[in-house]
PDB file of C-alpha atoms and ligand atoms in Angstrom:
ATOM      1  CA  MET A   1       0.006   0.032  -0.035  1.00 56.00           C
ATOM      2  CA  VAL A   2       1.383   3.291  -0.882  1.00 58.00           C
ATOM      3  CA  GLU A   3       2.457   5.466   2.012  1.00 62.00           C
ATOM      4  CA  LEU A   4       1.474   8.989   1.866  1.00 61.00           C
ATOM      5  CA  PRO A   5       4.185  11.580   2.858  1.00 56.00           C
ATOM      6  CA  ASP A   6       3.325  14.135   5.789  1.00 63.00           C
ATOM      7  CA  GLU A   7       3.204  17.053   3.275  1.00 85.00           C
ATOM      8  CA  ALA A   8      -0.193  15.681   1.732  1.00 88.00           C
ATOM      9  CA  MET A   9      -2.556  17.917   3.356  1.00 89.00           C
ATOM     10  CA  GLU A  10      -0.269  20.745   2.582  1.00 92.00           C
ATOM     11  CA  VAL A  11      -0.162  19.833  -0.896  1.00 94.00           C
ATOM     12  CA  GLU A  12      -4.048  19.202  -0.986  1.00 91.00           C
ATOM     13  CA  PHE A  13      -5.058  22.272   0.608  1.00 94.00           C
ATOM     14  CA  ASP A  14      -2.209  24.922  -0.103  1.00 96.00           C
ATOM     15  CA  THR A  15      -0.476  24.047  -3.272  1.00 97.00           C
ATOM     16  CA  VAL A  16      -3.745  22.836  -5.071  1.00 97.00           C
ATOM     17  CA  ALA A  17      -5.588  25.941  -3.450  1.00 97.00           C
ATOM     18  CA  SER A  18      -3.006  28.216  -5.647  1.00 97.00           C
ATOM     19  CA  TRP A  19      -3.406  25.974  -8.204  1.00 98.00           C
ATOM     20  CA  THR A  20      -7.321  26.404  -8.589  1.00 98.00           C
ATOM     21  CA  GLU A  21      -7.336  29.974  -8.258  1.00 98.00           C
ATOM     22  CA  ARG A  22      -4.936  30.431 -11.544  1.00 98.00           C
ATOM     23  CA  ALA A  23      -7.408  27.918 -13.201  1.00 98.00           C
ATOM     24  CA  VAL A  24     -10.287  29.790 -12.503  1.00 98.00           C
ATOM     25  CA  ARG A  25      -8.732  33.053 -13.469  1.00 97.00           C
ATOM     26  CA  THR A  26      -8.120  31.212 -16.790  1.00 98.00           C
ATOM     27  CA  LEU A  27     -11.481  29.923 -17.135  1.00 98.00           C
ATOM     28  CA  GLY A  28     -13.851  32.887 -15.613  1.00 98.00           C
ATOM     29  CA  PRO A  29     -15.527  33.662 -12.347  1.00 97.00           C
ATOM     30  CA  GLU A  30     -18.392  31.612 -12.718  1.00 97.00           C
ATOM     31  CA  TYR A  31     -16.074  28.356 -12.208  1.00 97.00           C
ATOM     32  CA  ALA A  32     -14.977  29.666  -8.732  1.00 97.00           C
ATOM     33  CA  ILE A  33     -17.943  28.354  -6.311  1.00 96.00           C
ATOM     34  CA  PRO A  34     -18.015  24.986  -7.876  1.00 94.00           C
ATOM     35  CA  ALA A  35     -14.082  24.884  -7.503  1.00 95.00           C
ATOM     36  CA  GLY A  36     -14.003  26.509  -4.593  1.00 95.00           C
ATOM     37  CA  CYS A  37     -16.014  23.854  -2.551  1.00 91.00           C
ATOM     38  CA  ARG A  38     -13.259  21.319  -1.369  1.00 73.00           C
ATOM     39  CA  GLY A  39     -15.129  18.759   0.759  1.00 69.00           C
ATOM     40  CA  SER A  40     -18.521  20.382   0.586  1.00 69.00           C
ATOM     41  CA  GLY A  41     -19.097  20.072  -3.243  1.00 70.00           C
ATOM     42  CA  SER A  42     -22.848  19.573  -2.594  1.00 89.00           C
ATOM     43  CA  GLU A  43     -25.197  22.823  -3.008  1.00 91.00           C
ATOM     44  CA  SER A  44     -28.016  21.013  -1.290  1.00 93.00           C
ATOM     45  CA  ALA A  45     -25.980  20.411   1.587  1.00 95.00           C
ATOM     46  CA  LEU A  46     -24.838  24.280   1.526  1.00 96.00           C
ATOM     47  CA  ARG A  47     -28.412  25.210   1.182  1.00 96.00           C
ATOM     48  CA  TRP A  48     -29.641  23.106   4.043  1.00 96.00           C
ATOM     49  CA  LEU A  49     -26.771  24.343   6.466  1.00 97.00           C
ATOM     50  CA  ALA A  50     -27.482  27.962   5.311  1.00 98.00           C
ATOM     51  CA  ASP A  51     -31.424  27.704   6.210  1.00 98.00           C
ATOM     52  CA  GLY A  52     -30.510  25.809   9.280  1.00 98.00           C
ATOM     53  CA  LEU A  53     -28.461  29.001  10.412  1.00 98.00           C
ATOM     54  CA  ASP A  54     -31.513  31.278  10.156  1.00 92.00           C
ATOM     55  CA  LEU A  55     -29.473  34.103   9.052  1.00 97.00           C
ATOM     56  CA  GLY A  56     -30.550  37.823   9.290  1.00 95.00           C
ATOM     57  CA  ALA A  57     -29.887  40.499   6.466  1.00 94.00           C
ATOM     58  CA  ASP A  58     -26.816  41.748   8.835  1.00 96.00           C
ATOM     59  CA  ALA A  59     -25.602  38.650  10.129  1.00 98.00           C
ATOM     60  CA  ARG A  60     -21.959  38.493  11.168  1.00 98.00           C
ATOM     61  CA  VAL A  61     -20.928  35.217   9.664  1.00 98.00           C
ATOM     62  CA  LEU A  62     -17.513  33.028  10.145  1.00 98.00           C
ATOM     63  CA  ASP A  63     -16.183  30.383   7.734  1.00 98.00           C
ATOM     64  CA  ASP A  64     -14.051  28.460  10.086  1.00 98.00           C
ATOM     65  CA  GLY A  65     -11.516  26.319   7.874  1.00 98.00           C
ATOM     66  CA  ALA A  66     -12.903  28.061   4.650  1.00 98.00           C
ATOM     67  CA  GLY A  67     -10.180  26.402   2.208  1.00 97.00           C
ATOM     68  CA  VAL A  68     -10.628  28.181  -1.112  1.00 97.00           C
ATOM     69  CA  GLY A  69     -13.728  30.004  -0.051  1.00 97.00           C
ATOM     70  CA  GLY A  70     -16.336  28.184  -2.226  1.00 97.00           C
ATOM     71  CA  PRO A  71     -18.963  27.804   0.408  1.00 97.00           C
ATOM     72  CA  ALA A  72     -18.522  31.424   1.585  1.00 98.00           C
ATOM     73  CA  GLY A  73     -18.405  32.785  -1.585  1.00 98.00           C
ATOM     74  CA  TRP A  74     -21.834  30.726  -2.257  1.00 97.00           C
ATOM     75  CA  LEU A  75     -23.290  32.207   0.968  1.00 97.00           C
ATOM     76  CA  SER A  76     -22.394  35.641  -0.264  1.00 98.00           C
ATOM     77  CA  ALA A  77     -23.912  35.011  -3.573  1.00 97.00           C
ATOM     78  CA  GLU A  78     -27.119  33.458  -2.585  1.00 96.00           C
ATOM     79  CA  ARG A  79     -27.794  35.384   0.538  1.00 97.00           C
ATOM     80  CA  GLY A  80     -26.038  38.726   0.107  1.00 97.00           C
ATOM     81  CA  LEU A  81     -23.990  37.926   3.269  1.00 98.00           C
ATOM     82  CA  ARG A  82     -20.038  38.946   3.525  1.00 97.00           C
ATOM     83  CA  PRO A  83     -18.637  36.092   5.559  1.00 98.00           C
ATOM     84  CA  VAL A  84     -15.231  36.113   7.068  1.00 98.00           C
ATOM     85  CA  CYS A  85     -12.901  33.469   6.192  1.00 98.00           C
ATOM     86  CA  ALA A  86     -10.449  31.848   8.525  1.00 98.00           C
ATOM     87  CA  GLU A  87      -7.860  29.113   7.311  1.00 98.00           C
ATOM     88  CA  PRO A  88      -4.497  28.125   7.550  1.00 97.00           C
ATOM     89  CA  MET A  89      -3.247  27.450   4.631  1.00 97.00           C
ATOM     90  CA  VAL A  90      -1.815  30.820   2.830  1.00 97.00           C
ATOM     91  CA  GLY A  91      -2.398  29.563  -0.619  1.00 97.00           C
ATOM     92  CA  ALA A  92      -6.103  28.993   0.185  1.00 97.00           C
ATOM     93  CA  VAL A  93      -6.610  32.643   2.354  1.00 98.00           C
ATOM     94  CA  ARG A  94      -5.304  34.192  -0.892  1.00 98.00           C
ATOM     95  CA  ALA A  95      -7.608  32.363  -3.415  1.00 98.00           C
ATOM     96  CA  ALA A  96     -10.654  32.930  -1.054  1.00 98.00           C
ATOM     97  CA  HIS A  97      -9.687  36.698  -1.154  1.00 98.00           C
ATOM     98  CA  HIS A  98      -8.983  36.956  -4.380  1.00 97.00           C
ATOM     99  CA  LEU A  99     -11.674  34.858  -6.097  1.00 98.00           C
ATOM    100  CA  PHE A 100     -14.548  36.048  -3.740  1.00 98.00           C
ATOM    101  CA  GLY A 101     -13.591  39.318  -2.596  1.00 97.00           C
ATOM    102  CA  LEU A 102     -14.128  38.248   0.952  1.00 98.00           C
ATOM    103  CA  PRO A 103     -12.221  38.865   4.204  1.00 98.00           C
ATOM    104  CA  ALA A 104      -9.769  35.998   4.635  1.00 98.00           C
ATOM    105  CA  VAL A 105      -7.245  35.480   7.554  1.00 98.00           C
ATOM    106  CA  VAL A 106      -4.727  33.001   8.158  1.00 98.00           C
ATOM    107  CA  ALA A 107      -5.866  31.094  11.564  1.00 98.00           C
ATOM    108  CA  THR A 108      -6.364  27.931  12.873  1.00 97.00           C
ATOM    109  CA  ALA A 109      -9.599  26.998  14.287  1.00 98.00           C
ATOM    110  CA  GLN A 110      -7.707  26.286  17.634  1.00 97.00           C
ATOM    111  CA  GLU A 111      -6.793  29.806  17.720  1.00 98.00           C
ATOM    112  CA  LEU A 112      -9.284  32.232  15.961  1.00 98.00           C
ATOM    113  CA  PRO A 113      -8.025  35.780  16.192  1.00 98.00           C
ATOM    114  CA  PHE A 114     -11.353  37.208  17.043  1.00 98.00           C
ATOM    115  CA  GLY A 115     -12.756  38.754  20.131  1.00 98.00           C
ATOM    116  CA  ASP A 116     -15.352  36.654  22.053  1.00 98.00           C
ATOM    117  CA  ALA A 117     -18.994  36.679  20.840  1.00 98.00           C
ATOM    118  CA  SER A 118     -17.731  38.399  17.455  1.00 98.00           C
ATOM    119  CA  PHE A 119     -20.235  36.372  15.284  1.00 98.00           C
ATOM    120  CA  ASP A 120     -23.859  35.779  14.974  1.00 98.00           C
ATOM    121  CA  ALA A 121     -23.297  32.396  13.177  1.00 98.00           C
ATOM    122  CA  ALA A 122     -20.700  30.269  11.656  1.00 98.00           C
ATOM    123  CA  TRP A 123     -20.086  27.115   9.708  1.00 98.00           C
ATOM    124  CA  CYS A 124     -17.377  24.519   9.583  1.00 98.00           C
ATOM    125  CA  LEU A 125     -17.480  21.997   6.498  1.00 97.00           C
ATOM    126  CA  GLY A 126     -15.249  19.211   6.424  1.00 95.00           C
ATOM    127  CA  VAL A 127     -12.677  20.777   8.503  1.00 96.00           C
ATOM    128  CA  LEU A 128     -13.194  18.896  11.866  1.00 97.00           C
ATOM    129  CA  CYS A 129     -12.018  15.405  10.804  1.00 94.00           C
ATOM    130  CA  THR A 130      -8.493  17.328   9.663  1.00 94.00           C
ATOM    131  CA  ILE A 131      -8.025  18.490  13.423  1.00 95.00           C
ATOM    132  CA  PRO A 132      -6.301  16.237  15.834  1.00 94.00           C
ATOM    133  CA  ASP A 133      -7.699  18.646  18.885  1.00 96.00           C
ATOM    134  CA  LYS A 134     -11.290  19.018  17.957  1.00 98.00           C
ATOM    135  CA  ALA A 135     -12.401  20.001  21.798  1.00 98.00           C
ATOM    136  CA  ALA A 136      -9.973  23.061  21.514  1.00 98.00           C
ATOM    137  CA  ALA A 137     -11.423  23.847  17.797  1.00 98.00           C
ATOM    138  CA  LEU A 138     -15.026  23.550  19.225  1.00 98.00           C
ATOM    139  CA  ALA A 139     -14.371  25.669  22.206  1.00 98.00           C
ATOM    140  CA  GLU A 140     -12.932  28.276  19.922  1.00 98.00           C
ATOM    141  CA  LEU A 141     -15.924  28.033  17.663  1.00 98.00           C
ATOM    142  CA  ARG A 142     -18.258  28.589  20.884  1.00 98.00           C
ATOM    143  CA  ARG A 143     -16.121  31.638  22.453  1.00 98.00           C
ATOM    144  CA  VAL A 144     -16.366  33.576  18.880  1.00 98.00           C
ATOM    145  CA  LEU A 145     -20.100  33.090  18.777  1.00 98.00           C
ATOM    146  CA  VAL A 146     -22.716  34.910  20.522  1.00 98.00           C
ATOM    147  CA  PRO A 147     -24.963  32.976  23.167  1.00 98.00           C
ATOM    148  CA  GLY A 148     -27.778  31.594  20.799  1.00 98.00           C
ATOM    149  CA  GLY A 149     -25.715  31.745  17.586  1.00 98.00           C
ATOM    150  CA  ARG A 150     -25.665  28.695  15.376  1.00 98.00           C
ATOM    151  CA  VAL A 151     -23.182  26.819  13.640  1.00 98.00           C
ATOM    152  CA  GLY A 152     -23.591  24.434  10.595  1.00 98.00           C
ATOM    153  CA  LEU A 153     -21.117  21.695  10.277  1.00 98.00           C
ATOM    154  CA  LEU A 154     -20.464  18.876   7.880  1.00 97.00           C
ATOM    155  CA  VAL A 155     -18.455  16.135   9.542  1.00 97.00           C
ATOM    156  CA  PHE A 156     -17.064  13.163   7.821  1.00 97.00           C
ATOM    157  CA  VAL A 157     -18.070  10.515  10.405  1.00 97.00           C
ATOM    158  CA  ALA A 158     -16.792   7.068  10.716  1.00 97.00           C
ATOM    159  CA  VAL A 159     -19.648   4.476  11.163  1.00 97.00           C
ATOM    160  CA  ARG A 160     -17.432   1.428  11.320  1.00 96.00           C
ATOM    161  CA  PRO A 161     -13.666   0.514  11.400  1.00 95.00           C
ATOM    162  CA  LEU A 162     -12.054   2.231   8.005  1.00 96.00           C
ATOM    163  CA  PRO A 163     -10.698  -0.062   5.390  1.00 95.00           C
ATOM    164  CA  PRO A 164      -7.205   1.022   4.293  1.00 95.00           C
ATOM    165  CA  PRO A 165      -5.612   2.894   2.508  1.00 94.00           C
ATOM    166  CA  LEU A 166      -6.596   6.110   4.645  1.00 94.00           C
ATOM    167  CA  PRO A 167      -6.225   9.684   3.953  1.00 93.00           C
ATOM    168  CA  GLU A 168      -3.078  11.221   5.535  1.00 90.00           C
ATOM    169  CA  GLY A 169      -3.351  13.628   8.587  1.00 89.00           C
ATOM    170  CA  ASN A 170      -7.171  12.931   8.903  1.00 91.00           C
ATOM    171  CA  ASP A 171      -8.838  11.583  12.173  1.00 94.00           C
ATOM    172  CA  PHE A 172     -12.427  10.736  11.781  1.00 97.00           C
ATOM    173  CA  PRO A 173     -14.611  10.867  14.778  1.00 98.00           C
ATOM    174  CA  SER A 174     -17.639   8.420  15.503  1.00 98.00           C
ATOM    175  CA  GLU A 175     -21.183  10.183  15.588  1.00 98.00           C
ATOM    176  CA  GLU A 176     -21.060   9.581  19.351  1.00 98.00           C
ATOM    177  CA  GLU A 177     -17.782  10.974  19.920  1.00 98.00           C
ATOM    178  CA  LEU A 178     -18.738  14.089  17.846  1.00 98.00           C
ATOM    179  CA  THR A 179     -21.983  14.771  19.824  1.00 98.00           C
ATOM    180  CA  GLY A 180     -19.958  14.270  22.927  1.00 98.00           C
ATOM    181  CA  LEU A 181     -17.504  16.896  21.798  1.00 98.00           C
ATOM    182  CA  LEU A 182     -20.478  19.326  20.750  1.00 98.00           C
ATOM    183  CA  SER A 183     -22.080  18.929  24.094  1.00 98.00           C
ATOM    184  CA  ALA A 184     -18.635  19.518  26.105  1.00 98.00           C
ATOM    185  CA  ALA A 185     -18.081  22.774  24.051  1.00 98.00           C
ATOM    186  CA  GLY A 186     -21.192  24.127  25.024  1.00 98.00           C
ATOM    187  CA  LEU A 187     -22.720  23.608  21.429  1.00 98.00           C
ATOM    188  CA  ARG A 188     -26.444  22.306  21.699  1.00 98.00           C
ATOM    189  CA  LEU A 189     -27.148  19.984  18.880  1.00 98.00           C
ATOM    190  CA  GLY A 190     -30.371  20.273  16.952  1.00 98.00           C
ATOM    191  CA  PRO A 191     -31.289  19.154  13.663  1.00 98.00           C
ATOM    192  CA  THR A 192     -28.648  16.695  11.730  1.00 98.00           C
ATOM    193  CA  GLY A 193     -28.529  15.095   8.236  1.00 97.00           C
ATOM    194  CA  ARG A 194     -26.693  13.520   5.530  1.00 96.00           C
ATOM    195  CA  ALA A 195     -25.167  15.339   2.848  1.00 94.00           C
ATOM    196  CA  ASP A 196     -25.734  13.953  -0.564  1.00 89.00           C
ATOM    197  CA  LEU A 197     -22.456  14.596  -2.129  1.00 84.00           C
ATOM    198  CA  SER A 198     -23.575  13.902  -5.790  1.00 81.00           C
ATOM    199  CA  ASP A 199     -26.949  15.773  -6.259  1.00 81.00           C
ATOM    200  CA  SER A 200     -25.328  19.424  -7.060  1.00 82.00           C
ATOM    201  CA  PRO A 201     -26.655  20.939 -10.459  1.00 87.00           C
ATOM    202  CA  ALA A 202     -25.115  19.260 -13.710  1.00 91.00           C
ATOM    203  CA  GLU A 203     -23.391  22.494 -14.504  1.00 92.00           C
ATOM    204  CA  TRP A 204     -21.624  22.850 -10.916  1.00 92.00           C
ATOM    205  CA  THR A 205     -20.072  19.364 -11.502  1.00 90.00           C
ATOM    206  CA  GLU A 206     -19.153  20.317 -15.097  1.00 93.00           C
ATOM    207  CA  ARG A 207     -17.229  23.495 -14.043  1.00 95.00           C
ATOM    208  CA  ALA A 208     -15.647  21.746 -11.004  1.00 94.00           C
ATOM    209  CA  ASP A 209     -14.400  19.044 -13.624  1.00 94.00           C
ATOM    210  CA  ALA A 210     -13.332  21.786 -15.930  1.00 97.00           C
ATOM    211  CA  VAL A 211     -10.974  23.407 -13.520  1.00 97.00           C
ATOM    212  CA  ASP A 212      -9.618  19.927 -12.351  1.00 96.00           C
ATOM    213  CA  ALA A 213      -8.926  19.467 -16.177  1.00 97.00           C
ATOM    214  CA  GLU A 214      -7.362  22.880 -16.509  1.00 98.00           C
ATOM    215  CA  ILE A 215      -5.177  22.117 -13.373  1.00 98.00           C
ATOM    216  CA  GLU A 216      -4.193  18.811 -14.666  1.00 97.00           C
ATOM    217  CA  ARG A 217      -3.040  20.516 -18.333  1.00 98.00           C
ATOM    218  CA  ARG A 218      -0.678  22.637 -16.373  1.00 98.00           C
ATOM    219  CA  HIS A 219       0.467  20.485 -13.484  1.00 98.00           C
ATOM    220  CA  GLY A 220      -0.490  16.883 -14.634  1.00 97.00           C
ATOM    221  CA  HIS A 221       3.223  16.209 -14.684  1.00 97.00           C
ATOM    222  CA  ASP A 222       3.879  17.489 -10.913  1.00 97.00           C
ATOM    223  CA  GLU A 223       4.107  14.686  -8.479  1.00 96.00           C
ATOM    224  CA  ARG A 224       2.287  16.995  -5.905  1.00 96.00           C
ATOM    225  CA  TRP A 225      -0.776  16.825  -8.317  1.00 96.00           C
ATOM    226  CA  ALA A 226      -0.869  12.949  -8.181  1.00 95.00           C
ATOM    227  CA  LEU A 227      -0.343  13.130  -4.389  1.00 95.00           C
ATOM    228  CA  ALA A 228      -3.520  15.502  -3.961  1.00 94.00           C
ATOM    229  CA  GLN A 229      -5.562  13.204  -6.209  1.00 93.00           C
ATOM    230  CA  GLU A 230      -4.529  10.038  -4.067  1.00 94.00           C
ATOM    231  CA  GLN A 231      -5.327  11.971  -0.938  1.00 93.00           C
ATOM    232  CA  SER A 232      -8.915  13.332  -2.227  1.00 91.00           C
ATOM    233  CA  GLY A 233      -9.630   9.661  -3.891  1.00 93.00           C
ATOM    234  CA  ARG A 234      -8.949   7.965  -0.658  1.00 95.00           C
ATOM    235  CA  VAL A 235     -11.669   9.783   1.147  1.00 94.00           C
ATOM    236  CA  GLY A 236     -13.747   9.425  -2.080  1.00 93.00           C
ATOM    237  CA  ARG A 237     -13.539   5.700  -1.620  1.00 95.00           C
ATOM    238  CA  LEU A 238     -14.298   5.557   1.923  1.00 96.00           C
ATOM    239  CA  LEU A 239     -17.433   7.317   1.162  1.00 95.00           C
ATOM    240  CA  SER A 240     -18.312   5.312  -1.557  1.00 94.00           C
ATOM    241  CA  ASP A 241     -17.861   2.300   0.682  1.00 95.00           C
ATOM    242  CA  GLY A 242     -20.302   3.726   3.259  1.00 96.00           C
ATOM    243  CA  ALA A 243     -17.545   3.377   6.213  1.00 97.00           C
ATOM    244  CA  LEU A 244     -17.439   7.363   6.263  1.00 97.00           C
ATOM    245  CA  VAL A 245     -20.819   9.434   5.965  1.00 96.00           C
ATOM    246  CA  PRO A 246     -21.029  13.142   5.290  1.00 96.00           C
ATOM    247  CA  TRP A 247     -22.639  14.146   8.811  1.00 97.00           C
ATOM    248  CA  LEU A 248     -24.477  17.515   8.618  1.00 97.00           C
ATOM    249  CA  GLY A 249     -25.449  19.088  11.936  1.00 98.00           C
ATOM    250  CA  ILE A 250     -26.797  22.647  13.291  1.00 98.00           C
ATOM    251  CA  ALA A 251     -25.719  23.491  16.655  1.00 98.00           C
ATOM    252  CA  THR A 252     -26.531  26.301  18.831  1.00 98.00           C
ATOM    253  CA  ALA A 253     -24.296  28.150  21.539  1.00 98.00           C
ATOM    254  CA  VAL A 254     -25.656  28.027  25.164  1.00 97.00           C
TER     255      VAL A 254
HETATM  256  C1  SAM B 301     -11.835  19.524   3.312  1.00 62.12           C
HETATM  257  S1  SAM B 301     -11.276  21.129   3.064  1.00 62.12           S
HETATM  258  C2  SAM B 301     -12.882  22.124   3.452  1.00 62.12           C
HETATM  259  C3  SAM B 301     -12.456  23.275   3.114  1.00 62.12           C
HETATM  260  C4  SAM B 301     -13.852  24.172   2.856  1.00 62.12           C
HETATM  261  N1  SAM B 301     -14.332  24.079   4.177  1.00 62.12           N
HETATM  262  C5  SAM B 301     -14.997  23.723   1.924  1.00 62.12           C
HETATM  263  O1  SAM B 301     -15.833  22.907   2.301  1.00 62.12           O
HETATM  264  O2  SAM B 301     -14.666  23.801   0.905  1.00 62.12           O
HETATM  265  C6  SAM B 301     -10.307  21.147   4.715  1.00 62.12           C
HETATM  266  C7  SAM B 301      -9.845  22.525   5.304  1.00 62.12           C
HETATM  267  O3  SAM B 301      -9.686  22.447   6.609  1.00 62.12           O
HETATM  268  C8  SAM B 301      -8.598  23.041   6.471  1.00 62.12           C
HETATM  269  N2  SAM B 301      -7.650  22.928   8.041  1.00 62.12           N
HETATM  270  C9  SAM B 301      -6.867  22.147   8.293  1.00 62.12           C
HETATM  271  N3  SAM B 301      -6.360  22.277   9.601  1.00 62.12           N
HETATM  272  C10 SAM B 301      -7.131  23.004  10.031  1.00 62.12           C
HETATM  273  C11 SAM B 301      -7.161  23.842  11.064  1.00 62.12           C
HETATM  274  N4  SAM B 301      -6.372  23.224  12.273  1.00 62.12           N
HETATM  275  N5  SAM B 301      -8.100  24.727  11.330  1.00 62.12           N
HETATM  276  C12 SAM B 301      -8.721  25.295  10.427  1.00 62.12           C
HETATM  277  N6  SAM B 301      -8.462  24.690   9.367  1.00 62.12           N
HETATM  278  C13 SAM B 301      -7.978  23.586   8.922  1.00 62.12           C
HETATM  279  C14 SAM B 301      -7.648  22.714   5.547  1.00 62.12           C
HETATM  280  O4  SAM B 301      -6.342  23.445   5.239  1.00 62.12           O
HETATM  281  C15 SAM B 301      -8.810  22.791   4.429  1.00 62.12           C
HETATM  282  O5  SAM B 301      -8.737  23.698   3.768  1.00 62.12           O
END
């Protein structure tokens, strides 16, 4: 079995983020949202989460672990809000800012550079499974939300032992672990659901594929592209296998 090197996550979330930004610039701005949703590539999941957050017209919203900014860009386009993106990978932060014109800062979820109660709502999509210290990340999320503020979560949850090969740097919780962590952080769980990651509009999928093809054209010879493809392919295989499920939840800061 292939051992992925330690930098696999950095390649997937930083190098490929910069390549994605360049590919979108070549193809056009309408490619930005589909290409920018990494790990949350389902429009119906974004809609379910946004509805559950019950966002007012002036809501201050945080996208925690925003990646290239696709979900925040979608929220901006669909709901007229201006989410703040926080994300540790510099290439992704630049991409989020340049592609969507949104405020974006380099920060980990465990150490958010915002005051207490700075946000009315937040979402954190496909991120918790990449963070070993989930309790610290959830405590920070709770701290920056106003009491009563809501958070939307997409978490890849392990429903049984995961068959190898596993993606490097991921630590998938069980649903029981996740709900325990939320409650310990002062986040009361409300509605939950499952994302259908295959039900986005055909146009969305075609555009995401076109961006991948453009990256492949430019960087297909680069071993980092193969590494990133292997890494995301491993998550895809676990999801197809059913051992991993895309869990959705809305929780309220108590
Ligand atoms: C699967 S991607 C999801 C990106 C984005 N939320 C989306 O749905 O398109 C996971 C993201 O988590 C970020 N990440 C990794 N470790 C993190 C941490 N400690 N704090 C915050 N984000 C982190 C990665 O850099 C990556 O952008």
